Amino acid sequence: MILADGVIDASELEMLYKIGTENYNLTVAEITQTVRDAGSSFVVPKKLSDKITLLYELTQIAWADGTIDPAEIELLKKYTLKMGFDDNNVDDIVTLLIDSVKNGVPVQTILSMQ
């Protein structure tokens, strides 16, 4: 996500490190190495709640610089599709995620909508 618009913004990178260390107990070195080795591999979570949480976190990273550009939106849509969500719902899901992140709605609130 931090590479989607071709610019690695400091606030997006900071959000990536925050999510990685706080939510996944990764070290700064592990995150740095992953960023350096960034490729196109992607593991789809099995549980719906994990899929939504990951999409939410990607949206947080995209929004960390206070703007979400078209390339980041397209990447969010791509990941939403890869996670098995119906093509007809992708735009609505991405819009919900972006609006939620912008307005500070916690992921737990989104998960309670299921």
XYZ file of C-alpha atoms in Angstrom:
114
model
C 0.000 0.000 0.000
C 2.786 2.423 0.826
C 4.131 1.974 -2.706
C 0.764 2.275 -4.503
C 1.129 5.917 -5.483
C 4.849 5.655 -6.235
C 5.775 7.757 -3.210
C 6.727 6.413 0.208
C 5.199 8.997 2.504
C 6.653 9.196 6.011
C 3.223 9.133 7.651
C 2.212 6.027 5.679
C 5.437 4.299 6.662
C 4.901 5.323 10.287
C 1.391 3.798 10.210
C 2.803 0.599 8.691
C 5.327 0.304 11.528
C 2.659 1.086 14.134
C 0.293 -1.597 12.805
C 3.108 -4.118 12.397
C 4.525 -3.683 15.878
C 1.264 -3.211 17.792
C -1.076 -5.615 15.988
C 1.318 -8.319 14.809
C 4.240 -8.092 17.279
C 6.733 -7.640 14.447
C 10.054 -5.986 15.069
C 11.088 -2.829 13.275
C 13.808 -4.866 11.543
C 11.251 -7.422 10.287
C 9.031 -4.677 8.894
C 11.988 -2.895 7.294
C 13.126 -6.104 5.627
C 9.607 -6.760 4.324
C 9.415 -3.260 2.865
C 12.800 -3.749 1.192
C 11.719 -7.095 -0.246
C 8.268 -5.818 -1.222
C 6.840 -8.018 -3.893
C 3.446 -9.000 -5.091
C 2.834 -11.984 -2.820
C -0.314 -11.846 -0.771
C -1.813 -14.337 1.683
C -5.604 -14.235 1.905
C -6.871 -14.577 5.476
C -9.397 -17.364 5.990
C -11.754 -15.676 8.458
C -14.044 -12.848 7.340
C -13.096 -10.749 10.362
C -9.401 -11.099 9.489
C -10.088 -10.072 5.887
C -11.945 -6.960 7.021
C -9.266 -6.113 9.583
C -6.494 -6.387 6.996
C -8.410 -4.228 4.510
C -9.043 -1.694 7.287
C -5.324 -1.603 8.135
C -4.414 -1.138 4.471
C -6.875 1.749 4.374
C -5.272 3.251 7.490
C -1.895 3.141 5.764
C -3.319 4.747 2.630
C -4.970 7.516 4.697
C -1.960 8.134 6.959
C -0.820 11.060 4.801
C -4.307 12.603 4.861
C -5.172 11.700 1.300
C -6.056 8.589 -0.651
C -5.115 8.838 -4.279
C -6.670 6.861 -7.153
C -3.816 4.316 -7.243
C -4.375 3.506 -3.571
C -8.125 3.156 -4.146
C -7.497 0.765 -7.029
C -5.121 -1.261 -4.867
C -7.724 -1.466 -2.095
C -10.248 -2.694 -4.670
C -7.775 -5.260 -5.965
C -7.162 -6.651 -2.481
C -10.878 -6.668 -1.720
C -11.463 -8.794 -4.814
C -8.528 -11.080 -3.963
C -10.126 -11.726 -0.594
C -13.164 -13.167 -2.313
C -15.658 -10.346 -1.935
C -18.238 -10.117 -4.697
C -17.273 -7.763 -7.517
C -20.632 -5.986 -7.170
C -19.808 -5.053 -3.562
C -16.189 -3.953 -3.932
C -16.847 -0.241 -4.469
C -19.194 -0.105 -1.462
C -16.745 -2.001 0.754
C -13.841 0.270 -0.166
C -15.990 3.377 0.318
C -17.100 2.127 3.749
C -13.511 1.436 4.763
C -12.245 4.812 3.565
C -15.096 6.700 5.249
C -14.601 4.719 8.457
C -10.875 5.386 8.610
C -11.319 9.073 7.758
C -13.918 9.434 10.513
C -12.020 7.412 13.122
C -14.542 4.564 13.236
C -12.761 1.604 14.876
C -12.512 -1.680 13.009
C -14.499 -3.347 15.812
C -17.513 -1.218 14.833
C -17.252 -2.425 11.243
C -16.869 -6.019 12.408
C -20.017 -5.704 14.522
C -21.989 -4.879 11.347
C -21.550 -8.447 10.040
